[in-house]
Short mmCIF file of C-alpha atoms and ligand atoms in Angstrom, two decimals:
data_model
loop_
_atom_site.label_atom_id
_atom_site.label_comp_id
_atom_site.label_asym_id
_atom_site.label_seq_id
_atom_site.Cartn_x
_atom_site.Cartn_y
_atom_site.Cartn_z
CA UNK A 1 174.38 -14.51 40.54
CA UNK A 2 172.46 -13.02 37.16
CA UNK A 3 173.30 -9.16 36.15
CA UNK A 4 170.47 -7.29 36.88
CA UNK A 5 169.65 -4.79 33.59
CA UNK A 6 167.58 -1.73 34.84
CA UNK A 7 165.74 0.33 32.78
CA UNK A 8 163.97 3.65 33.91
CA UNK A 9 163.55 7.01 32.16
CA UNK A 10 166.88 8.96 33.86
CA UNK A 11 169.89 7.32 34.87
CA UNK A 12 171.68 9.06 37.97
CA UNK A 13 174.38 7.18 40.28
CA UNK A 14 174.76 9.71 42.78
CA UNK A 15 177.25 9.57 45.81
CA UNK A 16 176.20 8.08 48.83
CA UNK A 17 176.45 11.34 50.52
CA UNK A 18 176.05 14.15 47.44
CA UNK A 19 174.23 14.45 44.67
CA UNK A 20 171.76 16.96 45.58
CA UNK A 21 168.99 17.01 43.20
CA UNK A 22 168.58 13.33 43.07
CA UNK A 23 164.48 12.27 42.93
CA UNK A 24 163.61 8.90 45.65
CA UNK A 25 163.69 6.88 42.54
CA UNK A 26 167.45 7.28 41.52
CA UNK A 27 168.56 6.93 45.08
CA UNK A 28 166.52 3.86 45.52
CA UNK A 29 167.82 2.53 42.33
CA UNK A 30 171.49 3.68 42.62
CA UNK A 31 171.41 1.63 46.36
CA UNK A 32 169.95 -1.36 44.14
CA UNK A 33 172.81 -1.42 41.45
CA UNK A 34 175.72 -0.94 43.34
CA UNK A 35 175.11 -4.60 44.84
CA UNK A 36 174.87 -5.90 41.13
CA UNK A 37 177.32 -4.34 39.10
CA UNK A 38 174.65 -4.80 36.34
CA UNK A 39 173.75 -2.04 33.51
CA UNK A 40 171.84 1.08 34.29
CA UNK A 41 169.73 2.35 30.91
CA UNK A 42 167.79 5.63 30.17
CA UNK A 43 167.65 8.84 29.32
CA UNK A 44 170.48 10.91 29.54
CA UNK A 45 168.75 14.30 29.73
CA UNK A 46 169.76 15.56 26.92
CA UNK A 47 168.41 16.30 23.23
CA UNK A 48 169.19 15.69 19.43
CA UNK A 49 167.91 16.79 16.91
CA UNK A 50 167.90 13.85 15.21
CA UNK A 51 167.55 10.07 17.33
CA UNK A 52 170.26 7.97 16.22
CA UNK A 53 169.94 5.28 19.39
CA UNK A 54 173.49 6.13 20.04
CA UNK A 55 174.72 4.34 23.20
CA UNK A 56 177.46 6.39 25.49
CA UNK A 57 178.16 4.48 28.23
CA UNK A 58 180.42 4.99 31.25
CA UNK A 59 181.29 2.70 34.68
CA UNK A 60 180.59 4.16 38.41
CA UNK A 61 181.07 2.31 40.86
CA UNK A 62 180.75 -1.26 38.53
CA UNK A 63 178.03 -0.26 37.05
CA UNK A 64 177.59 0.17 33.57
CA UNK A 65 175.51 3.20 33.05
CA UNK A 66 174.28 3.43 29.70
CA UNK A 67 172.44 6.62 27.95
CA UNK A 68 170.39 7.77 24.61
CA UNK A 69 169.66 11.11 23.78
CA UNK A 70 166.02 12.45 22.97
CA UNK A 71 164.47 14.41 20.46
CA UNK A 72 162.89 17.60 21.19
CA UNK A 73 160.02 16.17 20.34
CA UNK A 74 159.99 13.31 22.26
CA UNK A 75 160.57 14.57 25.55
CA UNK A 76 157.37 17.28 24.45
CA UNK A 77 155.17 14.38 24.28
CA UNK A 78 156.59 11.21 25.80
CA UNK A 79 158.19 13.04 28.78
CA UNK A 80 156.29 16.21 29.62
CA UNK A 81 153.06 15.07 27.72
CA UNK A 82 152.61 11.53 28.67
CA UNK A 83 154.12 11.15 31.60
CA UNK A 84 153.96 14.14 33.85
CA UNK A 85 150.95 15.57 32.05
CA UNK A 86 148.75 12.30 31.96
CA UNK A 87 149.61 9.77 33.68
CA UNK A 88 151.38 11.37 37.14
CA UNK A 89 148.24 13.88 37.60
CA UNK A 90 145.36 11.10 36.77
CA UNK A 91 147.57 8.66 39.32
CA UNK A 92 147.49 10.90 41.53
CA UNK A 93 144.22 11.65 41.24
CA UNK A 94 143.95 14.82 40.04
CA UNK A 95 142.30 14.20 36.79
CA UNK A 96 141.41 17.98 37.06
CA UNK A 97 145.05 18.57 35.39
CA UNK A 98 145.00 15.58 33.19
CA UNK A 99 145.97 16.18 29.77
CA UNK A 100 144.37 13.45 27.28
CA UNK A 101 146.02 14.07 23.88
CA UNK A 102 146.85 11.85 21.05
CA UNK A 103 149.78 13.01 20.53
CA UNK A 104 151.17 12.53 23.96
CA UNK A 105 150.14 8.77 23.69
CA UNK A 106 152.12 8.47 20.17
CA UNK A 107 155.34 10.24 21.61
CA UNK A 108 154.99 7.63 24.75
CA UNK A 109 154.84 4.76 22.31
CA UNK A 110 157.32 5.67 20.38
CA UNK A 111 159.64 6.41 22.81
CA UNK A 112 159.48 2.84 24.16
CA UNK A 113 159.62 1.95 21.10
CA UNK A 114 163.04 3.49 20.26
CA UNK A 115 164.28 3.09 24.17
CA UNK A 116 163.56 -0.90 23.26
CA UNK A 117 165.74 -0.75 20.28
CA UNK A 118 168.38 0.71 21.76
CA UNK A 119 168.72 -1.18 25.32
CA UNK A 120 167.96 -4.59 23.54
CA UNK A 121 171.89 -5.13 22.56
CA UNK A 122 172.83 -4.70 25.92
CA UNK A 123 170.93 -7.49 27.37
CA UNK A 124 172.59 -10.86 27.91
CA UNK A 125 170.72 -14.53 27.49
CA UNK A 126 171.67 -15.24 31.84
CA UNK A 127 170.28 -11.25 32.35
CA UNK A 128 167.19 -10.03 34.41
CA UNK A 129 165.65 -7.44 33.41
CA UNK A 130 163.52 -5.16 35.42
CA UNK A 131 161.70 -2.12 34.30
CA UNK A 132 161.01 1.19 35.81
CA UNK A 133 157.96 3.57 36.50
CA UNK A 134 155.10 5.21 34.32
CA UNK A 135 157.14 6.43 31.99
CA UNK A 136 157.70 2.89 30.24
CA UNK A 137 154.72 0.68 31.37
CA UNK A 138 154.89 -0.56 27.47
CA UNK A 139 158.13 -1.39 27.70
CA UNK A 140 158.13 -5.05 28.74
CA UNK A 141 155.78 -5.49 25.44
CA UNK A 142 158.35 -4.35 23.31
CA UNK A 143 161.40 -5.85 24.46
CA UNK A 144 159.13 -8.62 23.65
CA UNK A 145 158.58 -7.98 20.19
CA UNK A 146 162.08 -7.52 20.08
CA UNK A 147 163.03 -11.41 21.24
CA UNK A 148 163.69 -10.95 24.61
CA UNK A 149 162.62 -13.72 26.39
CA UNK A 150 164.72 -13.02 29.57
CA UNK A 151 162.68 -12.81 33.08
CA UNK A 152 161.55 -8.94 32.63
CA UNK A 153 159.88 -7.41 35.91
CA UNK A 154 158.32 -4.25 36.24
CA UNK A 155 157.80 -1.64 39.22
CA UNK A 156 155.09 1.21 39.68
CA UNK A 157 156.56 3.95 41.89
CA UNK A 158 153.81 5.69 42.24
CA UNK A 159 150.15 5.25 43.31
CA UNK A 160 148.14 2.60 40.99
CA UNK A 161 144.39 4.61 40.68
CA UNK A 162 141.11 3.26 41.51
CA UNK A 163 139.43 1.77 38.77
CA UNK A 164 136.66 3.90 38.39
CA UNK A 165 139.35 6.69 37.83
CA UNK A 166 142.05 4.59 35.55
CA UNK A 167 139.41 3.87 33.34
CA UNK A 168 139.16 8.05 32.54
CA UNK A 169 142.73 7.27 30.55
CA UNK A 170 141.87 6.66 26.75
CA UNK A 171 143.31 3.24 25.83
CA UNK A 172 143.52 2.47 29.36
CA UNK A 173 143.27 -1.19 28.30
CA UNK A 174 146.27 -0.98 25.96
CA UNK A 175 148.19 -0.31 28.96
CA UNK A 176 147.28 -2.73 31.06
CA UNK A 177 147.33 -5.21 28.29
CA UNK A 178 150.71 -4.36 27.64
CA UNK A 179 151.53 -4.95 31.44
CA UNK A 180 150.89 -8.86 31.28
CA UNK A 181 154.06 -9.28 28.59
CA UNK A 182 156.44 -9.25 32.46
CA UNK A 183 156.87 -11.75 34.24
CA UNK A 184 156.34 -9.75 37.67
CA UNK A 185 154.52 -6.38 38.47
CA UNK A 186 155.01 -5.14 41.71
CA UNK A 187 153.39 -2.58 43.11
CA UNK A 188 154.59 -0.06 46.25
CA UNK A 189 151.66 -1.26 48.55
CA UNK A 190 148.40 -4.19 49.12
CA UNK A 191 146.32 -1.35 48.13
CA UNK A 192 148.10 0.10 44.70
CA UNK A 193 147.88 -3.97 44.45
CA UNK A 194 144.38 -4.55 45.15
CA UNK A 195 143.52 -1.70 42.86
CA UNK A 196 145.29 -3.17 39.92
CA UNK A 197 143.42 -6.18 40.58
CA UNK A 198 140.27 -4.72 41.05
CA UNK A 199 141.15 -3.60 36.87
CA UNK A 200 142.08 -6.85 36.14
CA UNK A 201 138.87 -8.47 37.31
CA UNK A 202 135.90 -5.54 35.53
CA UNK A 203 137.60 -4.30 32.69
CA UNK A 204 139.77 -7.61 31.82
CA UNK A 205 137.48 -10.20 32.57
CA UNK A 206 140.60 -11.39 34.68
CA UNK A 207 140.95 -14.06 37.41
CA UNK A 208 143.55 -14.04 40.40
CA UNK A 209 144.64 -17.48 40.85
CA UNK A 210 144.51 -19.92 44.15
CA UNK A 211 148.76 -19.41 43.70
CA UNK A 212 148.05 -15.89 43.65
CA UNK A 213 149.02 -15.56 39.75
CA UNK A 214 147.04 -13.16 37.82
CA UNK A 215 145.58 -13.89 34.74
CA UNK A 216 144.36 -11.43 31.73
CA UNK A 217 144.60 -10.85 27.86
CA UNK A 218 145.42 -14.65 27.53
CA UNK A 219 148.66 -14.25 29.39
CA UNK A 220 149.22 -15.42 33.55
CA UNK A 221 151.63 -13.07 35.17
CA UNK A 222 152.70 -12.72 39.00
CA UNK A 223 152.21 -9.76 40.82
CA UNK A 224 152.95 -8.33 43.89
CA UNK A 225 153.32 -5.40 46.79
CA UNK A 226 156.99 -4.16 47.55
CA UNK A 227 157.02 -1.39 49.72
CA UNK A 228 160.45 0.60 48.78
CA UNK A 229 163.03 1.81 51.56
CA UNK A 230 166.47 3.32 51.90
CA UNK A 231 169.63 2.87 52.46
CA UNK A 232 168.74 2.94 55.89
CA UNK A 233 172.09 2.23 57.58
CA UNK A 234 173.98 4.58 55.13
CA UNK A 235 171.86 7.18 55.76
CA UNK A 236 172.45 6.68 59.42
CA UNK A 237 176.18 6.95 58.97
CA UNK A 238 175.46 10.07 57.17
CA UNK A 239 173.44 11.35 59.68
CA UNK A 240 176.43 11.35 62.10
CA UNK A 241 179.07 12.50 59.14
CA UNK A 242 181.18 15.76 59.84
CA UNK A 243 178.74 17.49 57.15
CA UNK A 244 175.92 16.85 58.75
CA UNK A 245 176.65 17.78 62.31
CA UNK A 246 178.06 20.61 60.52
CA UNK A 247 174.41 21.67 59.13
CA UNK A 248 172.66 20.44 62.54
CA UNK A 249 174.54 23.18 64.02
CA UNK A 250 173.66 26.49 61.76
CA UNK A 251 170.44 25.02 61.96
CA UNK A 252 170.04 24.88 65.78
CA UNK A 253 172.32 28.58 65.61
CA UNK A 254 169.84 29.79 63.02
CA UNK A 255 167.16 28.65 65.11
CA UNK A 256 167.90 29.30 68.36
CA UNK A 257 164.83 28.84 71.25
CA UNK A 258 162.29 27.86 68.67
CA UNK A 259 161.09 24.65 67.63
CA UNK A 260 161.28 23.35 63.95
CA UNK A 261 158.79 21.85 61.79
CA UNK A 262 160.86 20.60 58.19
CA UNK A 263 159.36 19.43 55.14
CA UNK A 264 161.40 18.15 52.37
CA UNK A 265 159.21 17.73 49.00
CA UNK A 266 160.32 17.98 45.05
CA UNK A 267 157.90 21.29 44.35
CA UNK A 268 155.03 19.09 42.87
CA UNK A 269 151.46 19.61 43.70
CA UNK A 270 151.05 16.48 44.37
CA UNK A 271 152.86 16.68 47.92
CA UNK A 272 150.22 19.20 49.29
CA UNK A 273 152.41 22.07 49.87
CA UNK A 274 149.65 24.49 49.17
CA UNK A 275 147.22 22.31 51.81
CA UNK A 276 150.54 22.16 54.43
CA UNK A 277 151.30 25.44 54.75
CA UNK A 278 147.60 26.43 54.92
CA UNK A 279 147.26 23.70 57.76
CA UNK A 280 150.77 25.41 59.52
CA UNK A 281 148.43 28.91 59.07
CA UNK A 282 145.56 27.55 60.73
CA UNK A 283 148.05 26.02 63.39
CA UNK A 284 149.47 29.45 64.33
CA UNK A 285 146.10 30.92 64.28
CA UNK A 286 144.89 28.57 66.60
CA UNK A 287 147.93 28.68 68.63
CA UNK A 288 148.92 31.93 69.66
CA UNK A 289 150.74 30.90 72.62
CA UNK A 290 153.10 29.13 69.96
CA UNK A 291 153.81 32.60 67.99
CA UNK A 292 157.41 32.89 68.08
CA UNK A 293 158.71 29.18 69.00
CA UNK A 294 158.11 27.44 66.12
CA UNK A 295 159.57 27.76 62.79
CA UNK A 296 158.47 25.94 59.25
CA UNK A 297 161.24 24.88 56.95
CA UNK A 298 160.51 24.15 53.92
CA UNK A 299 163.17 22.82 51.51
CA UNK A 300 161.27 21.80 48.13
CA UNK A 301 163.57 21.98 45.02
CA UNK A 302 162.02 22.85 41.61
CA UNK A 303 160.40 20.01 39.76
CA UNK A 304 159.27 19.68 35.91
CA UNK A 305 159.39 23.09 35.21
CA UNK A 306 158.31 22.81 31.29
CA UNK A 307 155.08 21.69 32.90
CA UNK A 308 152.65 24.48 33.30
CA UNK A 309 151.02 22.88 36.97
CA UNK A 310 153.94 23.08 38.12
CA UNK A 311 154.69 26.61 37.21
CA UNK A 312 151.04 27.22 38.77
CA UNK A 313 152.17 25.51 42.11
CA UNK A 314 155.31 27.64 42.37
CA UNK A 315 153.19 31.09 42.00
CA UNK A 316 150.96 29.99 44.99
CA UNK A 317 153.57 28.67 47.48
CA UNK A 318 154.71 31.89 46.73
CA UNK A 319 151.60 33.58 47.15
CA UNK A 320 151.20 31.45 50.68
CA UNK A 321 154.08 31.80 52.27
CA UNK A 322 154.59 35.81 51.63
CA UNK A 323 151.08 36.23 53.12
CA UNK A 324 151.69 33.95 55.86
CA UNK A 325 154.81 35.88 57.03
CA UNK A 326 153.54 38.68 56.02
CA UNK A 327 150.60 38.20 58.31
CA UNK A 328 152.26 36.84 61.51
CA UNK A 329 156.36 38.19 61.29
CA UNK A 330 157.81 39.98 64.08
CA UNK A 331 160.82 41.88 63.69
CA UNK A 332 163.04 39.20 64.98
CA UNK A 333 160.96 36.27 63.78
CA UNK A 334 159.10 35.03 60.61
CA UNK A 335 157.37 31.89 61.10
CA UNK A 336 158.13 30.46 57.41
CA UNK A 337 161.52 30.01 55.77
CA UNK A 338 160.79 28.97 52.67
CA UNK A 339 163.88 27.39 50.51
CA UNK A 340 163.67 26.00 46.57
CA UNK A 341 166.81 24.32 45.99
CA UNK A 342 168.26 20.92 46.68
CA UNK A 343 171.00 20.08 49.18
CA UNK A 344 173.33 17.24 49.81
CA UNK A 345 172.17 14.51 51.69
CA UNK A 346 174.23 15.38 54.57
CA UNK A 347 173.51 18.13 54.96
CA UNK A 348 169.57 17.66 54.13
CA UNK A 349 170.39 15.04 57.49
CA UNK A 350 171.30 17.25 59.88
CA UNK A 351 168.17 19.47 58.94
CA UNK A 352 166.18 16.37 59.52
CA UNK A 353 167.45 15.71 63.01
CA UNK A 354 167.55 19.17 64.08
CA UNK A 355 163.51 19.27 63.09
CA UNK A 356 161.18 18.89 66.24
CA UNK A 357 158.70 17.74 63.49
CA UNK A 358 159.22 15.90 59.92
CA UNK A 359 155.69 17.10 58.49
CA UNK A 360 154.96 14.72 55.08
CA UNK A 361 151.46 15.32 54.36
CA UNK A 362 151.55 14.40 50.39
CA UNK A 363 147.85 14.19 48.90
CA UNK A 364 149.00 10.80 47.07
CA UNK A 365 152.27 9.21 47.23
CA UNK A 366 153.78 6.54 45.77
CA UNK A 367 155.23 5.80 49.60
CA UNK A 368 157.59 8.76 50.34
CA UNK A 369 161.10 8.50 51.63
CA UNK A 370 161.42 11.64 53.03
CA UNK A 371 159.46 9.91 56.14
CA UNK A 372 161.74 7.16 56.17
CA UNK A 373 165.11 9.64 55.84
CA UNK A 374 163.75 11.52 58.22
CA UNK A 375 163.32 8.72 60.87
CA UNK A 376 166.61 7.32 59.98
CA UNK A 377 168.30 10.78 60.44
CA UNK A 378 167.15 11.61 64.23
CA UNK A 379 169.03 11.00 67.50
CA UNK A 380 168.10 7.98 69.95
CA UNK A 381 168.20 9.83 72.73
CA UNK A 382 166.05 12.68 71.62
CA UNK A 383 164.04 12.32 67.96
CA UNK A 384 161.84 14.39 66.68
CA UNK A 385 157.86 13.33 66.09
CA UNK A 386 156.91 12.29 62.23
CA UNK A 387 153.79 13.79 60.86
CA UNK A 388 152.14 11.70 57.85
CA UNK A 389 149.35 11.85 55.47
CA UNK A 390 147.12 8.55 55.30
CA UNK A 391 147.98 9.17 51.63
CA UNK A 392 151.42 8.29 51.73
CA UNK A 393 151.62 4.71 50.40
CA UNK A 394 154.60 4.59 53.88
CA UNK A 395 151.56 5.20 56.56
CA UNK A 396 150.64 1.66 55.90
CA UNK A 397 153.44 0.68 57.30
CA UNK A 398 154.79 3.80 59.55
CA UNK A 399 151.51 3.67 61.50
CA UNK A 400 153.80 5.05 64.87
CA UNK A 401 153.59 8.23 62.67
CA UNK A 402 150.88 10.70 63.83
CA UNK A 403 148.41 9.96 60.96
CA UNK A 404 146.71 12.36 59.16
CA UNK A 405 144.27 13.34 56.62
CA UNK A 406 146.41 16.20 54.82
CA UNK A 407 142.89 17.77 53.07
CA UNK A 408 141.82 18.82 57.05
CA UNK A 409 143.49 22.00 58.08
CA UNK A 410 142.55 21.66 61.65
CA UNK A 411 143.80 17.59 61.82
CA UNK A 412 146.94 18.58 60.43
CA UNK A 413 147.02 21.68 63.03
CA UNK A 414 145.87 19.72 65.59
CA UNK A 415 148.81 16.42 65.28
CA UNK A 416 151.36 19.63 65.34
CA UNK A 417 150.60 20.97 68.51
CA UNK A 418 150.11 17.81 69.80
CA UNK A 419 154.17 16.60 68.23
CA UNK A 420 155.41 19.71 69.52
CA UNK A 421 154.36 18.97 73.00
CA UNK A 422 154.78 15.27 72.90
CA UNK A 423 157.10 14.02 76.02
CA UNK A 424 160.43 12.39 75.57
CA UNK A 425 158.98 8.95 76.31
CA UNK A 426 156.56 8.62 73.61
CA UNK A 427 159.17 9.97 71.24
CA UNK A 428 161.51 7.43 71.91
CA UNK A 429 158.74 4.84 71.72
CA UNK A 430 156.75 5.67 68.88
CA UNK A 431 160.79 6.75 66.98
CA UNK A 432 162.09 3.04 67.77
CA UNK A 433 159.30 1.38 66.43
CA UNK A 434 159.32 3.27 63.49
CA UNK A 435 163.04 3.27 62.98
CA UNK A 436 163.04 -0.97 63.40
CA UNK A 437 160.72 -0.91 60.67
CA UNK A 438 162.57 1.59 58.32
CA UNK A 439 165.46 -0.53 58.92
CA UNK A 440 163.75 -3.82 58.15
CA UNK A 441 162.11 -2.75 55.53
CA UNK A 442 165.21 -1.07 53.61
CA UNK A 443 166.12 -0.45 50.04
CA UNK A 444 168.06 -3.99 49.86
CA UNK A 445 165.27 -6.14 51.19
CA UNK A 446 162.86 -4.52 48.83
CA UNK A 447 165.80 -4.98 45.74
CA UNK A 448 166.15 -8.26 47.12
CA UNK A 449 162.86 -9.66 47.36
CA UNK A 450 161.83 -8.49 43.91
CA UNK A 451 164.26 -9.64 42.35
CA UNK A 452 164.32 -13.18 44.07
CA UNK A 453 160.48 -13.02 42.34
CA UNK A 454 161.38 -12.08 39.86
CA UNK A 455 163.81 -14.92 39.96
CA UNK A 456 161.15 -17.12 40.99
CA UNK A 457 158.47 -16.65 38.21
CA UNK A 458 160.15 -18.84 36.09
CA UNK A 459 160.80 -21.38 38.30
CA UNK A 460 157.38 -21.90 38.93
CA UNK A 461 156.33 -21.38 35.52
CA UNK A 462 158.71 -24.74 35.25
CA UNK A 463 156.91 -26.34 37.64
CA UNK A 464 153.30 -25.91 36.40
CA UNK A 465 154.50 -27.01 33.02
P1 LIG B 1 159.59 11.48 44.88
O1 LIG B 1 158.30 11.94 44.18
O2 LIG B 1 160.36 12.12 44.46
O3 LIG B 1 159.87 9.84 44.64
P2 LIG B 1 160.46 10.84 47.95
O4 LIG B 1 159.91 9.28 48.09
O5 LIG B 1 159.96 11.19 48.89
O6 LIG B 1 159.43 11.30 46.17
O7 LIG B 1 162.14 10.71 47.27
C1 LIG B 1 162.48 11.83 47.01
C2 LIG B 1 163.60 11.94 47.17
O8 LIG B 1 164.25 13.25 46.68
C3 LIG B 1 164.44 11.89 48.73
O9 LIG B 1 165.66 11.23 48.69
C4 LIG B 1 164.50 13.48 49.15
O10 LIG B 1 165.95 13.30 50.34
C5 LIG B 1 164.95 14.06 47.58
N1 LIG B 1 164.88 15.20 47.68
C6 LIG B 1 163.64 15.96 48.31
N2 LIG B 1 164.49 17.61 48.27
C7 LIG B 1 165.41 17.42 48.21
C8 LIG B 1 166.15 18.46 48.18
N3 LIG B 1 165.71 19.94 48.37
N4 LIG B 1 167.94 17.97 48.39
C9 LIG B 1 167.95 17.16 48.14
N5 LIG B 1 167.10 15.85 47.97
C10 LIG B 1 166.30 16.39 47.95
C11 LIG B 1 159.00 8.66 43.54
C12 LIG B 1 157.42 8.66 43.99
C13 LIG B 1 157.00 8.35 45.78
C14 LIG B 1 158.81 7.00 46.32
C15 LIG B 1 159.88 7.32 45.24
C16 LIG B 1 160.48 5.37 45.43
O11 LIG B 1 156.74 9.92 44.41
O12 LIG B 1 156.56 8.11 45.81
O13 LIG B 1 158.71 6.92 47.44
O14 LIG B 1 159.70 7.40 44.04
O15 LIG B 1 159.82 4.46 44.66
#
């Protein structure tokens, strides 16, 4: 079996249950790498006065974790700048928040080159190389420039935007051209793949061949959708653990007699937290008989705090939650519990299980793993109801959730009412179908499908040649 060399912006090998800070990408990659015993390379999260390219390596659970420090200017321009102030908002349809600054683009290119130079010695001839996410789109081109001839795949964890939107990015053509240096490019959903292909046809004069490969810029690559999943069995086990049971007990005791609605999201404007609070306010207004018997728990660990838009959203959420609690609370009840911190996965699992409703309403989301975790944590005897935004990639698979338009307060408010009054047999029927999908399309299936397709690109190429 070939080794897997994974390259992503951040590297973190969380333990199965712990590691509170992890985002979706690192959870998924850690689960993927445990199996392949390969190498995981990325930024250490630390700064250095001058870039040296010196690697720090350690072995964790059979995986070689290799990291490099970056200069402050790199972090400003590449990470806070181009990745999180240009690409992230644009790819999540927030062109109003996108900053287009030349220095950001230059920093992005510089760090991709630095990453490729540093990672190069880690790659052996037989390795498969797998690059992740919007921080590192040009990485494949840089590795090729340094003579890496191995199969290289790229997976985008966030949405690929519509063609009209994407062309608002200065130098959009160069970015897409660099993607044609990969053997395989993967997206979360068929819709994102379709949007990418539309760009290729309209802007790059490219074509999709009969065998599904894509031809443009004088090169032919494979492009496919690989919906990511969670480690469903591990999560189910965690949900049955002692810590999860204790967390469940605490939740039940502190919300006695009330139905809990839970939201768990990084504090990010794309997650639709502001719209969700307003929709919940609408629900409280529309359903006065529910006052006192329902509680919305929002857990939102801070994220990307050096970016202005993230400070703004945090301030707005503070204001809304305070205002709504002020307007509706009584001396023994508050409608919202808003918690800005991280929890261990086992604690989260207990919280998910204690909640009658999982409220997952991003305005845009590549996939959304919280929706899948919520389902995996439920008790089969008394499962809760998932409310899911149609704009989460997960909605394409999780059709037994109550699918909502997160921009419509009425729509979300109606779905909350429906979820809270759904009888046990319907909850079970929906949950069983959802759970079957979460287990079938788990992170191992995602990893194995991608790796098999990447390996296969060379087999097919040889056959064609
Ligand atoms: P994220 O935007 O980070 O991921 P998501 O897929 O929902 O979003 O994953 C979040 C992860 O962080 C989940 O595993 C969740 O349990 C964890 N988490 C959230 N809040 C937490 C808290 N308070 N304490 C502890 N853990 C917490 C990106 C894309 C997504 C895509 C993933 C994977 O934006 O669309 O699904 O990558 O591809």
